[in-house]
């Protein structure tokens, strides 16, 4: 074994960074054996150097992240500060300096992964980011390596721990949205700005990364259709319960039947309680990968939190250190397929909606006529009457977003329709 240590610069020492530092210290001997050389924490960039950080030598702390990544002795930079800047500039500077990079930063990878990959290739270094999607779950490496000989057609799953935690709490304990979000934040699941979680930006970034790797094409966060969970009400969750369904925030990436396009979308959806994703509780994530030869694969595990995320970071750290020692690099970007991204209007799903209507003869026929006019076929209708008004709970067969939107717009114009609520996609396919 080589005695000269590989030197690691850690950028950020928050929820994830502190766990990375802890595991690097407590498992130092095992890590050295697995890599073939010791790994040494050579510097830690922080914002508040005065803060006591258990297990970290205060002499390693610096507020000069740029100076740290440009140091001549750094072999690997672990970026866990998050956000676009200064993370991007620091990663690019590190690569220019010959360091490989491990990052958990999905926001950055999904916005400008191409630039980072190009820099890694140019400077002959690695860029690994397993922690950026679905926390601890090994998912990117299986897509990048294990499935490199297969053809992936669909990736579907729950990729945000915070929103799954909130929806699970609302369903199982009747907790309010704000209370559940607070708890998720305390547990270290939420992003520094939890808007990224609840508005679906975090899941959309992950969907972009997944689609890019699965379909060998470039997909950015801006290409992903996105709806968060802020509009999901206790009434929606209750309505789902009466249909023996749960509400989940899903990420769905699909290869188009035309062979030249892909689509990626993130939105809440009702799924039957019998669906395997319905049993994904708290901050766990689960992702199905459907491929031509392998069939359907399911990846499941902790999707957020300091220690689980650090596990994925450490796995990458070991891989890039091994590559450094053998003077090689792992697989780079694979975007040769150059597929176009289809708009969400063409996505086909079933829909649930609640219509508050006047309870009088002919209403059902008028409503059904509008659905038929837009070629949206109704699967089930349940009527709940109350004081001259009635609520029609309608579930459609598969329809495009565009057809459903046109139906809803026309229904809103009908005098007999007082309100339309609970519009949500229904996913039944595992
Ligand atoms: N918390 C989680 O469960 C997961 C987080 N991630 C990602 O990991 C990254 C880090 O997340 P957390 O540790 O949860 O966030 P955090 O907010 O707890 O930690 C980030 C740390 O970086 C520090 N920082 C920010 N800018 C800095 C700068 N210029 N120089 C030095 N330090 C700076 C902050 O002060 C903070 O302590 C993010 O990209 C996040 O999306 C990925 C998977 C799961
Ligand atoms: N905020 C994210 C953290 C992991 O990626 C989440 O809740 O999933
Ligand atoms: Na992962």
Tab-separated table of C-alpha atoms and ligand atoms in Angstrom:
chain	number	residue	atom	x	y	z
A	1	UNK	CA	0.000	0.000	0.000
A	2	UNK	CA	1.168	3.510	-0.797
A	3	UNK	CA	2.048	5.432	2.363
A	4	UNK	CA	1.803	8.910	0.884
A	5	UNK	CA	-1.796	10.043	1.517
A	6	UNK	CA	-4.227	11.312	-1.091
A	7	UNK	CA	-5.308	14.765	0.009
A	8	UNK	CA	-8.953	15.750	0.103
A	9	UNK	CA	-10.408	19.264	0.304
A	10	UNK	CA	-13.922	19.410	1.721
A	11	UNK	CA	-16.065	22.353	0.625
A	12	UNK	CA	-18.910	22.851	3.098
A	13	UNK	CA	-19.366	21.330	6.515
A	14	UNK	CA	-23.129	21.328	7.000
A	15	UNK	CA	-25.497	18.361	7.244
A	16	UNK	CA	-23.666	16.293	4.618
A	17	UNK	CA	-20.130	17.707	4.935
A	18	UNK	CA	-19.906	17.074	8.678
A	19	UNK	CA	-20.873	13.420	8.121
A	20	UNK	CA	-18.334	13.077	5.303
A	21	UNK	CA	-15.606	14.358	7.652
A	22	UNK	CA	-16.775	12.055	10.455
A	23	UNK	CA	-16.761	8.916	8.283
A	24	UNK	CA	-13.403	9.827	6.725
A	25	UNK	CA	-11.941	9.989	10.237
A	26	UNK	CA	-13.654	7.023	11.851
A	27	UNK	CA	-13.160	4.686	8.872
A	28	UNK	CA	-9.714	5.943	7.889
A	29	UNK	CA	-8.012	2.546	8.189
A	30	UNK	CA	-10.637	0.693	6.142
A	31	UNK	CA	-10.723	3.438	3.518
A	32	UNK	CA	-6.936	3.264	3.142
A	33	UNK	CA	-7.099	-0.519	2.655
A	34	UNK	CA	-9.878	-0.233	0.082
A	35	UNK	CA	-8.184	2.552	-1.864
A	36	UNK	CA	-4.593	1.386	-1.553
A	37	UNK	CA	-3.417	4.621	0.065
A	38	UNK	CA	-4.473	6.681	3.075
A	39	UNK	CA	-6.871	9.581	2.452
A	40	UNK	CA	-6.263	12.711	4.434
A	41	UNK	CA	-8.635	15.591	5.070
A	42	UNK	CA	-6.328	18.419	4.040
A	43	UNK	CA	-8.668	21.389	4.443
A	44	UNK	CA	-12.306	22.241	5.086
A	45	UNK	CA	-13.892	25.369	3.617
A	46	UNK	CA	-16.578	26.780	5.891
A	47	UNK	CA	-18.442	30.020	6.345
A	48	UNK	CA	-18.160	30.176	10.128
A	49	UNK	CA	-14.650	29.050	11.168
A	50	UNK	CA	-15.303	29.914	14.829
A	51	UNK	CA	-17.955	27.205	15.181
A	52	UNK	CA	-16.845	24.090	17.057
A	53	UNK	CA	-16.963	21.053	14.751
A	54	UNK	CA	-16.616	17.790	16.575
A	55	UNK	CA	-13.829	15.566	15.273
A	56	UNK	CA	-12.373	18.199	12.924
A	57	UNK	CA	-9.015	19.811	13.684
A	58	UNK	CA	-9.758	23.590	13.802
A	59	UNK	CA	-6.468	24.170	11.959
A	60	UNK	CA	-8.054	22.612	8.840
A	61	UNK	CA	-10.859	25.167	8.679
A	62	UNK	CA	-10.680	28.025	6.226
A	63	UNK	CA	-13.068	30.573	4.772
A	64	UNK	CA	-10.927	30.759	1.637
A	65	UNK	CA	-12.521	28.010	-0.474
A	66	UNK	CA	-10.868	29.282	-3.649
A	67	UNK	CA	-7.414	29.242	-2.061
A	68	UNK	CA	-8.074	25.705	-0.819
A	69	UNK	CA	-9.061	24.223	-4.213
A	70	UNK	CA	-6.070	25.897	-5.860
A	71	UNK	CA	-3.558	24.445	-3.397
A	72	UNK	CA	-0.886	22.408	-5.167
A	73	UNK	CA	-1.289	19.310	-2.963
A	74	UNK	CA	-5.049	18.645	-3.333
A	75	UNK	CA	-5.979	15.401	-5.131
A	76	UNK	CA	-9.745	15.384	-4.660
A	77	UNK	CA	-12.296	18.097	-3.915
A	78	UNK	CA	-15.582	17.128	-2.272
A	79	UNK	CA	-18.173	19.843	-2.937
A	80	UNK	CA	-21.071	19.850	-0.486
A	81	UNK	CA	-21.898	23.535	-0.215
A	82	UNK	CA	-24.765	23.387	-2.745
A	83	UNK	CA	-26.164	26.037	-5.102
A	84	UNK	CA	-24.809	27.247	-8.431
A	85	UNK	CA	-22.181	29.809	-7.442
A	86	UNK	CA	-19.573	29.719	-6.035
A	87	UNK	CA	-19.848	25.908	-6.302
A	88	UNK	CA	-19.419	25.884	-10.102
A	89	UNK	CA	-16.375	28.201	-10.117
A	90	UNK	CA	-14.785	26.247	-7.289
A	91	UNK	CA	-15.295	22.918	-9.066
A	92	UNK	CA	-13.901	24.319	-12.324
A	93	UNK	CA	-10.888	25.778	-10.496
A	94	UNK	CA	-10.306	22.445	-8.747
A	95	UNK	CA	-10.373	20.562	-12.054
A	96	UNK	CA	-8.055	23.060	-13.681
A	97	UNK	CA	-5.731	22.381	-10.774
A	98	UNK	CA	-5.827	18.640	-11.576
A	99	UNK	CA	-8.148	17.557	-8.765
A	100	UNK	CA	-10.988	15.070	-9.248
A	101	UNK	CA	-14.348	16.179	-7.907
A	102	UNK	CA	-17.085	14.481	-5.929
A	103	UNK	CA	-20.260	16.501	-5.596
A	104	UNK	CA	-23.760	16.093	-4.134
A	105	UNK	CA	-24.980	19.178	-5.965
A	106	UNK	CA	-27.955	18.217	-8.150
A	107	UNK	CA	-28.961	21.833	-8.724
A	108	UNK	CA	-25.610	22.544	-10.367
A	109	UNK	CA	-25.318	19.226	-12.239
A	110	UNK	CA	-28.813	19.689	-13.679
A	111	UNK	CA	-28.203	23.295	-14.688
A	112	UNK	CA	-24.712	23.103	-16.090
A	113	UNK	CA	-23.504	19.512	-15.995
A	114	UNK	CA	-22.214	19.850	-19.562
A	115	UNK	CA	-19.667	22.506	-18.569
A	116	UNK	CA	-18.479	20.459	-15.607
A	117	UNK	CA	-18.174	17.269	-17.660
A	118	UNK	CA	-16.291	19.117	-20.406
A	119	UNK	CA	-13.858	20.526	-17.850
A	120	UNK	CA	-13.348	17.094	-16.287
A	121	UNK	CA	-12.564	15.612	-19.719
A	122	UNK	CA	-10.272	18.512	-20.620
A	123	UNK	CA	-8.228	18.201	-17.445
A	124	UNK	CA	-8.264	14.388	-17.284
A	125	UNK	CA	-10.012	14.201	-13.901
A	126	UNK	CA	-13.125	12.527	-12.530
A	127	UNK	CA	-16.517	14.055	-11.793
A	128	UNK	CA	-18.665	11.753	-9.630
A	129	UNK	CA	-22.033	12.708	-8.129
A	130	UNK	CA	-23.877	9.628	-6.834
A	131	UNK	CA	-25.145	11.557	-3.788
A	132	UNK	CA	-26.904	14.105	-5.969
A	133	UNK	CA	-29.835	11.778	-6.774
A	134	UNK	CA	-31.708	9.644	-4.251
A	135	UNK	CA	-29.162	10.105	-1.441
A	136	UNK	CA	-27.623	6.817	-0.333
A	137	UNK	CA	-29.224	4.707	-3.053
A	138	UNK	CA	-26.712	3.477	-5.630
A	139	UNK	CA	-28.535	4.633	-8.746
A	140	UNK	CA	-26.290	6.768	-10.945
A	141	UNK	CA	-23.481	4.235	-11.034
A	142	UNK	CA	-25.868	1.411	-12.030
A	143	UNK	CA	-27.215	3.649	-14.805
A	144	UNK	CA	-23.777	4.793	-15.907
A	145	UNK	CA	-22.028	1.439	-15.631
A	146	UNK	CA	-24.174	-1.646	-14.894
A	147	UNK	CA	-26.841	-0.743	-17.473
A	148	UNK	CA	-24.409	0.661	-20.042
A	149	UNK	CA	-25.103	-2.316	-22.313
A	150	UNK	CA	-28.892	-2.178	-22.060
A	151	UNK	CA	-31.519	0.254	-23.382
A	152	UNK	CA	-33.422	2.127	-20.676
A	153	UNK	CA	-36.929	3.190	-21.678
A	154	UNK	CA	-38.379	4.609	-18.477
A	155	UNK	CA	-37.291	5.821	-15.073
A	156	UNK	CA	-40.047	6.487	-12.545
A	157	UNK	CA	-39.941	7.111	-8.854
A	158	UNK	CA	-39.861	9.153	-5.697
A	159	UNK	CA	-36.643	11.178	-5.619
A	160	UNK	CA	-37.283	13.822	-2.980
A	161	UNK	CA	-37.163	12.807	0.660
A	162	UNK	CA	-38.578	16.011	2.125
A	163	UNK	CA	-41.786	16.013	0.083
A	164	UNK	CA	-42.265	12.280	0.603
A	165	UNK	CA	-41.862	12.858	4.340
A	166	UNK	CA	-44.459	15.665	4.274
A	167	UNK	CA	-47.000	13.722	2.180
A	168	UNK	CA	-46.492	10.622	4.326
A	169	UNK	CA	-47.056	12.583	7.546
A	170	UNK	CA	-50.182	14.259	6.076
A	171	UNK	CA	-51.553	10.837	5.097
A	172	UNK	CA	-50.579	8.762	8.105
A	173	UNK	CA	-50.859	11.181	11.038
A	174	UNK	CA	-52.981	13.973	9.579
A	175	UNK	CA	-50.095	16.410	10.241
A	176	UNK	CA	-50.286	19.853	8.639
A	177	UNK	CA	-47.988	20.800	5.769
A	178	UNK	CA	-45.942	23.402	7.694
A	179	UNK	CA	-45.496	21.183	10.731
A	180	UNK	CA	-44.264	18.265	8.591
A	181	UNK	CA	-41.881	20.529	6.648
A	182	UNK	CA	-40.426	21.798	9.939
A	183	UNK	CA	-39.784	18.242	11.052
A	184	UNK	CA	-38.128	17.341	7.719
A	185	UNK	CA	-35.880	20.398	8.060
A	186	UNK	CA	-34.904	19.472	11.635
A	187	UNK	CA	-33.971	15.988	10.428
A	188	UNK	CA	-31.598	17.436	7.787
A	189	UNK	CA	-33.639	16.324	4.775
A	190	UNK	CA	-34.632	19.711	3.341
A	191	UNK	CA	-32.484	21.920	1.116
A	192	UNK	CA	-30.992	25.111	2.582
A	193	UNK	CA	-33.994	26.828	0.963
A	194	UNK	CA	-36.813	24.253	1.277
A	195	UNK	CA	-38.692	25.959	-1.565
A	196	UNK	CA	-36.462	23.814	-3.779
A	197	UNK	CA	-38.070	20.727	-2.250
A	198	UNK	CA	-41.716	21.713	-1.945
A	199	UNK	CA	-41.915	23.442	-5.341
A	200	UNK	CA	-40.378	20.404	-7.033
A	201	UNK	CA	-37.133	22.084	-8.202
A	202	UNK	CA	-34.985	19.524	-6.379
A	203	UNK	CA	-36.885	16.579	-7.881
A	204	UNK	CA	-36.788	18.227	-11.317
A	205	UNK	CA	-33.000	18.583	-11.091
A	206	UNK	CA	-32.758	14.906	-10.167
A	207	UNK	CA	-35.103	13.951	-13.016
A	208	UNK	CA	-32.855	15.854	-15.446
A	209	UNK	CA	-29.769	14.006	-14.203
A	210	UNK	CA	-31.569	10.651	-14.383
A	211	UNK	CA	-32.936	11.280	-17.875
A	212	UNK	CA	-29.512	12.363	-19.127
A	213	UNK	CA	-27.817	9.231	-17.816
A	214	UNK	CA	-30.633	6.844	-18.737
A	215	UNK	CA	-31.088	8.038	-22.304
A	216	UNK	CA	-27.512	9.211	-23.085
A	217	UNK	CA	-28.628	12.705	-23.947
A	218	UNK	CA	-28.473	16.156	-22.403
A	219	UNK	CA	-31.428	17.143	-20.242
A	220	UNK	CA	-31.338	20.201	-17.997
A	221	UNK	CA	-33.623	21.170	-15.122
A	222	UNK	CA	-35.315	23.704	-17.410
A	223	UNK	CA	-36.392	20.833	-19.714
A	224	UNK	CA	-38.316	19.134	-16.938
A	225	UNK	CA	-42.007	19.859	-16.455
A	226	UNK	CA	-42.403	20.655	-12.762
A	227	UNK	CA	-45.201	20.913	-10.230
A	228	UNK	CA	-44.466	20.825	-6.496
A	229	UNK	CA	-46.667	19.845	-3.577
A	230	UNK	CA	-47.622	23.288	-2.256
A	231	UNK	CA	-51.053	23.009	-3.893
A	232	UNK	CA	-51.720	19.561	-2.418
A	233	UNK	CA	-54.338	20.062	0.288
A	234	UNK	CA	-55.473	17.931	3.210
A	235	UNK	CA	-58.682	17.492	1.180
A	236	UNK	CA	-56.692	16.020	-1.744
A	237	UNK	CA	-54.943	13.598	0.599
A	238	UNK	CA	-58.338	12.652	2.112
A	239	UNK	CA	-59.868	12.270	-1.346
A	240	UNK	CA	-57.026	9.959	-2.303
A	241	UNK	CA	-57.681	7.899	0.841
A	242	UNK	CA	-61.330	7.375	-0.107
A	243	UNK	CA	-60.116	5.935	-3.423
A	244	UNK	CA	-57.605	3.725	-1.562
A	245	UNK	CA	-54.795	5.843	-3.030
A	246	UNK	CA	-51.941	7.945	-1.648
A	247	UNK	CA	-50.455	11.154	-3.015
A	248	UNK	CA	-46.761	11.014	-3.948
A	249	UNK	CA	-44.452	13.437	-5.744
A	250	UNK	CA	-43.251	11.443	-8.740
A	251	UNK	CA	-40.445	11.969	-11.209
A	252	UNK	CA	-41.094	10.299	-14.557
A	253	UNK	CA	-38.579	10.168	-17.408
A	254	UNK	CA	-39.619	8.389	-20.599
A	255	UNK	CA	-38.142	7.609	-23.956
A	256	UNK	CA	-40.545	8.666	-26.712
A	257	UNK	CA	-42.054	5.980	-28.931
A	258	UNK	CA	-40.620	7.867	-31.943
A	259	UNK	CA	-37.090	6.989	-30.793
A	260	UNK	CA	-35.902	10.571	-31.196
A	261	UNK	CA	-37.288	12.224	-28.069
A	262	UNK	CA	-37.552	11.960	-24.303
A	263	UNK	CA	-39.784	13.558	-21.689
A	264	UNK	CA	-39.221	14.312	-18.047
A	265	UNK	CA	-41.805	15.502	-15.567
A	266	UNK	CA	-42.214	15.947	-11.831
A	267	UNK	CA	-45.632	16.324	-10.266
A	268	UNK	CA	-47.819	15.007	-7.471
A	269	UNK	CA	-49.882	11.992	-8.427
A	270	UNK	CA	-52.385	9.682	-6.802
A	271	UNK	CA	-51.246	6.072	-6.800
A	272	UNK	CA	-53.147	3.008	-5.525
A	273	UNK	CA	-52.101	1.805	-2.056
A	274	UNK	CA	-51.249	-1.517	-3.685
A	275	UNK	CA	-48.602	0.205	-5.887
A	276	UNK	CA	-45.023	-0.535	-4.697
A	277	UNK	CA	-44.281	3.212	-4.483
A	278	UNK	CA	-47.195	3.701	-2.043
A	279	UNK	CA	-45.271	1.893	0.682
A	280	UNK	CA	-42.295	4.274	0.408
A	281	UNK	CA	-42.517	6.133	3.714
A	282	UNK	CA	-40.813	9.100	5.390
A	283	UNK	CA	-37.686	10.347	3.575
A	284	UNK	CA	-37.103	7.110	1.693
A	285	UNK	CA	-36.826	7.186	-2.098
A	286	UNK	CA	-37.585	4.479	-4.631
A	287	UNK	CA	-36.909	4.428	-8.345
A	288	UNK	CA	-37.974	1.957	-11.018
A	289	UNK	CA	-35.731	1.644	-14.033
A	290	UNK	CA	-37.329	-0.157	-16.966
A	291	UNK	CA	-34.948	-1.394	-19.594
A	292	UNK	CA	-35.208	-3.562	-22.653
A	293	UNK	CA	-33.133	-6.565	-21.566
A	294	UNK	CA	-33.097	-6.326	-17.750
A	295	UNK	CA	-36.811	-5.592	-17.405
A	296	UNK	CA	-37.947	-3.637	-14.360
A	297	UNK	CA	-35.397	-2.860	-11.638
A	298	UNK	CA	-36.305	-1.205	-8.347
A	299	UNK	CA	-33.860	0.872	-6.317
A	300	UNK	CA	-34.934	1.703	-2.765
A	301	UNK	CA	-33.401	3.314	0.321
A	302	UNK	CA	-32.792	6.481	2.314
A	303	UNK	CA	-33.037	9.427	-0.073
A	304	UNK	CA	-31.876	12.205	2.227
A	305	UNK	CA	-30.106	12.967	5.498
A	306	UNK	CA	-26.505	13.572	6.488
A	307	UNK	CA	-25.165	10.055	7.031
A	308	UNK	CA	-26.978	8.335	4.118
A	309	UNK	CA	-25.864	11.054	1.708
A	310	UNK	CA	-22.319	10.917	3.065
A	311	UNK	CA	-22.316	7.165	2.342
A	312	UNK	CA	-22.806	7.924	-1.366
A	313	UNK	CA	-20.153	10.671	-1.251
A	314	UNK	CA	-17.670	8.312	0.378
A	315	UNK	CA	-18.364	5.628	-2.239
A	316	UNK	CA	-17.489	8.158	-4.926
A	317	UNK	CA	-14.452	9.308	-2.984
A	318	UNK	CA	-13.095	5.760	-2.872
A	319	UNK	CA	-13.743	5.340	-6.616
A	320	UNK	CA	-12.005	8.566	-7.669
A	321	UNK	CA	-9.084	7.900	-5.305
A	322	UNK	CA	-8.629	4.442	-6.838
A	323	UNK	CA	-8.693	6.032	-10.285
A	324	UNK	CA	-6.092	8.603	-9.186
A	325	UNK	CA	-3.778	5.855	-7.996
A	326	UNK	CA	-4.097	3.894	-11.222
A	327	UNK	CA	-3.819	7.120	-13.250
A	328	UNK	CA	-7.119	6.568	-14.998
A	329	UNK	CA	-10.584	8.114	-14.937
A	330	UNK	CA	-14.067	6.646	-14.766
A	331	UNK	CA	-16.704	7.059	-17.496
A	332	UNK	CA	-17.302	10.648	-18.561
A	333	UNK	CA	-20.426	12.222	-19.998
A	334	UNK	CA	-22.390	10.087	-22.465
A	335	UNK	CA	-24.694	12.403	-24.406
A	336	UNK	CA	-24.233	11.054	-27.912
A	337	UNK	CA	-27.927	10.255	-28.491
A	338	UNK	CA	-28.814	13.929	-28.780
A	339	UNK	CA	-32.570	13.399	-28.267
A	340	UNK	CA	-35.115	16.205	-28.187
A	341	UNK	CA	-37.217	16.889	-25.095
A	342	UNK	CA	-40.986	16.613	-25.601
A	343	UNK	CA	-43.358	19.135	-23.984
A	344	UNK	CA	-45.555	17.913	-21.112
A	345	UNK	CA	-48.718	18.588	-23.139
A	346	UNK	CA	-48.007	15.312	-24.929
A	347	UNK	CA	-47.629	13.257	-21.735
A	348	UNK	CA	-50.455	10.769	-21.297
A	349	UNK	CA	-51.827	10.077	-17.797
A	350	UNK	CA	-55.102	9.519	-15.986
A	351	UNK	CA	-56.556	12.384	-13.974
A	352	UNK	CA	-58.588	12.829	-10.810
A	353	UNK	CA	-60.742	15.934	-10.337
A	354	UNK	CA	-63.504	17.153	-8.019
A	355	UNK	CA	-66.273	19.214	-9.619
A	356	UNK	CA	-68.617	21.219	-7.406
A	357	UNK	CA	-71.805	21.362	-9.447
A	358	UNK	CA	-75.449	22.303	-9.049
A	359	UNK	CA	-77.369	19.148	-8.086
A	360	UNK	CA	-80.040	19.141	-10.791
A	361	UNK	CA	-81.098	16.923	-13.691
A	362	UNK	CA	-78.874	16.944	-16.780
A	363	UNK	CA	-75.723	18.110	-14.992
A	364	UNK	CA	-73.907	14.833	-15.370
A	365	UNK	CA	-74.749	14.700	-19.086
A	366	UNK	CA	-73.497	18.284	-19.645
A	367	UNK	CA	-70.250	17.530	-17.840
A	368	UNK	CA	-69.771	14.248	-19.725
A	369	UNK	CA	-70.336	16.047	-23.033
A	370	UNK	CA	-67.421	18.407	-22.350
A	371	UNK	CA	-65.112	15.503	-21.529
A	372	UNK	CA	-66.181	13.678	-24.694
A	373	UNK	CA	-65.710	16.796	-26.830
A	374	UNK	CA	-62.020	16.899	-25.853
A	375	UNK	CA	-61.601	13.152	-26.251
A	376	UNK	CA	-61.079	12.601	-22.542
A	377	UNK	CA	-62.776	9.365	-21.585
A	378	UNK	CA	-64.216	9.053	-18.057
A	379	UNK	CA	-63.316	5.935	-16.070
A	380	UNK	CA	-65.298	6.485	-12.844
A	381	UNK	CA	-67.676	9.111	-11.436
A	382	UNK	CA	-68.674	9.251	-7.783
A	383	UNK	CA	-71.301	11.756	-6.647
A	384	UNK	CA	-71.442	13.272	-3.166
A	385	UNK	CA	-74.536	15.494	-2.730
A	386	UNK	CA	-74.965	18.370	-0.282
A	387	UNK	CA	-77.685	21.076	-0.033
A	388	UNK	CA	-78.581	21.548	-3.683
A	389	UNK	CA	-74.930	21.278	-4.745
A	390	UNK	CA	-73.019	18.088	-5.449
A	391	UNK	CA	-69.408	17.075	-5.811
A	392	UNK	CA	-68.558	14.844	-8.728
A	393	UNK	CA	-65.341	12.928	-8.128
A	394	UNK	CA	-64.156	11.985	-11.605
A	395	UNK	CA	-61.257	9.772	-12.655
A	396	UNK	CA	-60.449	9.738	-16.350
A	397	UNK	CA	-58.807	7.197	-18.576
A	398	UNK	CA	-55.440	8.213	-20.047
A	399	UNK	CA	-55.459	11.631	-21.665
A	400	UNK	CA	-52.900	14.235	-22.627
A	401	UNK	CA	-52.257	17.199	-20.360
A	402	UNK	CA	-53.351	19.424	-23.237
A	403	UNK	CA	-56.719	17.629	-23.606
A	404	UNK	CA	-57.345	17.681	-19.864
A	405	UNK	CA	-56.467	21.390	-19.632
A	406	UNK	CA	-58.867	22.194	-22.480
A	407	UNK	CA	-61.593	20.138	-20.756
A	408	UNK	CA	-61.084	21.927	-17.442
A	409	UNK	CA	-61.084	25.342	-19.139
A	410	UNK	CA	-64.421	24.606	-20.825
A	411	UNK	CA	-65.943	23.106	-17.671
A	412	UNK	CA	-65.021	26.254	-15.737
A	413	UNK	CA	-67.123	28.227	-18.228
A	414	UNK	CA	-70.279	26.192	-17.525
A	415	UNK	CA	-72.839	27.886	-15.288
A	416	UNK	CA	-73.595	24.627	-13.476
A	417	UNK	CA	-69.927	24.151	-12.464
A	418	UNK	CA	-69.208	26.164	-9.307
A	419	UNK	CA	-65.644	25.051	-8.687
A	420	UNK	CA	-63.063	22.539	-9.832
A	421	UNK	CA	-60.528	21.291	-7.290
A	422	UNK	CA	-58.242	18.343	-6.632
A	423	UNK	CA	-56.952	18.138	-10.209
A	424	UNK	CA	-54.253	15.537	-9.946
A	425	UNK	CA	-52.671	12.924	-12.134
A	426	UNK	CA	-53.303	9.280	-11.300
A	427	UNK	CA	-50.475	6.834	-11.990
A	428	UNK	CA	-51.235	3.151	-11.863
A	429	UNK	CA	-48.330	1.677	-13.806
A	430	UNK	CA	-45.416	0.468	-11.654
B	1	LIG	N1	-29.146	17.067	3.134
B	1	LIG	C1	-29.411	16.065	2.312
B	1	LIG	O1	-30.155	15.130	2.660
B	1	LIG	C2	-28.815	16.023	0.963
B	1	LIG	C3	-28.113	17.075	0.437
B	1	LIG	N2	-27.589	16.999	-0.822
B	1	LIG	C4	-26.823	18.096	-1.371
B	1	LIG	O2	-25.635	18.241	-0.629
B	1	LIG	C5	-25.228	19.595	-0.616
B	1	LIG	C6	-25.091	20.055	0.815
B	1	LIG	O3	-26.329	19.898	1.468
B	1	LIG	P1	-26.452	20.047	3.065
B	1	LIG	O4	-25.237	19.560	3.736
B	1	LIG	O5	-27.759	19.453	3.401
B	1	LIG	O6	-26.562	21.621	3.175
B	1	LIG	P2	-26.150	22.534	4.418
B	1	LIG	O7	-26.791	23.849	4.195
B	1	LIG	O8	-26.409	21.823	5.706
B	1	LIG	O9	-24.565	22.635	4.262
B	1	LIG	C7	-23.919	23.443	3.327
B	1	LIG	C8	-22.781	24.123	4.068
B	1	LIG	O10	-21.974	24.802	3.133
B	1	LIG	C9	-21.585	26.029	3.718
B	1	LIG	N3	-21.222	26.942	2.645
B	1	LIG	C10	-22.013	27.566	1.754
B	1	LIG	N4	-21.286	28.332	0.910
B	1	LIG	C11	-20.005	28.192	1.283
B	1	LIG	C12	-18.777	28.710	0.812
B	1	LIG	N5	-18.749	29.566	-0.214
B	1	LIG	N6	-17.648	28.357	1.414
B	1	LIG	C13	-17.679	27.496	2.461
B	1	LIG	N7	-18.798	26.944	2.964
B	1	LIG	C14	-19.945	27.311	2.364
B	1	LIG	C15	-22.790	26.486	4.517
B	1	LIG	O11	-22.423	27.403	5.514
B	1	LIG	C16	-23.277	25.158	5.091
B	1	LIG	O12	-22.717	24.877	6.339
B	1	LIG	C17	-26.286	20.349	-1.432
B	1	LIG	O13	-25.863	20.420	-2.767
B	1	LIG	C18	-27.493	19.443	-1.326
B	1	LIG	O14	-28.388	19.600	-2.384
B	1	LIG	C19	-27.720	15.873	-1.602
B	1	LIG	C20	-28.405	14.798	-1.135
B	1	LIG	C21	-29.037	14.797	0.170
B	2	LIG	N1	-33.649	17.911	-0.026
B	2	LIG	C1	-33.380	16.677	-0.656
B	2	LIG	C2	-32.127	16.083	-0.103
B	2	LIG	C3	-31.641	14.959	-0.890
B	2	LIG	O1	-31.381	15.039	-2.082
B	2	LIG	C4	-34.518	15.718	-0.412
B	2	LIG	O2	-35.351	16.006	0.457
B	2	LIG	O3	-34.601	14.701	-1.107
B	3	LIG	NA1	-27.643	8.096	-5.006
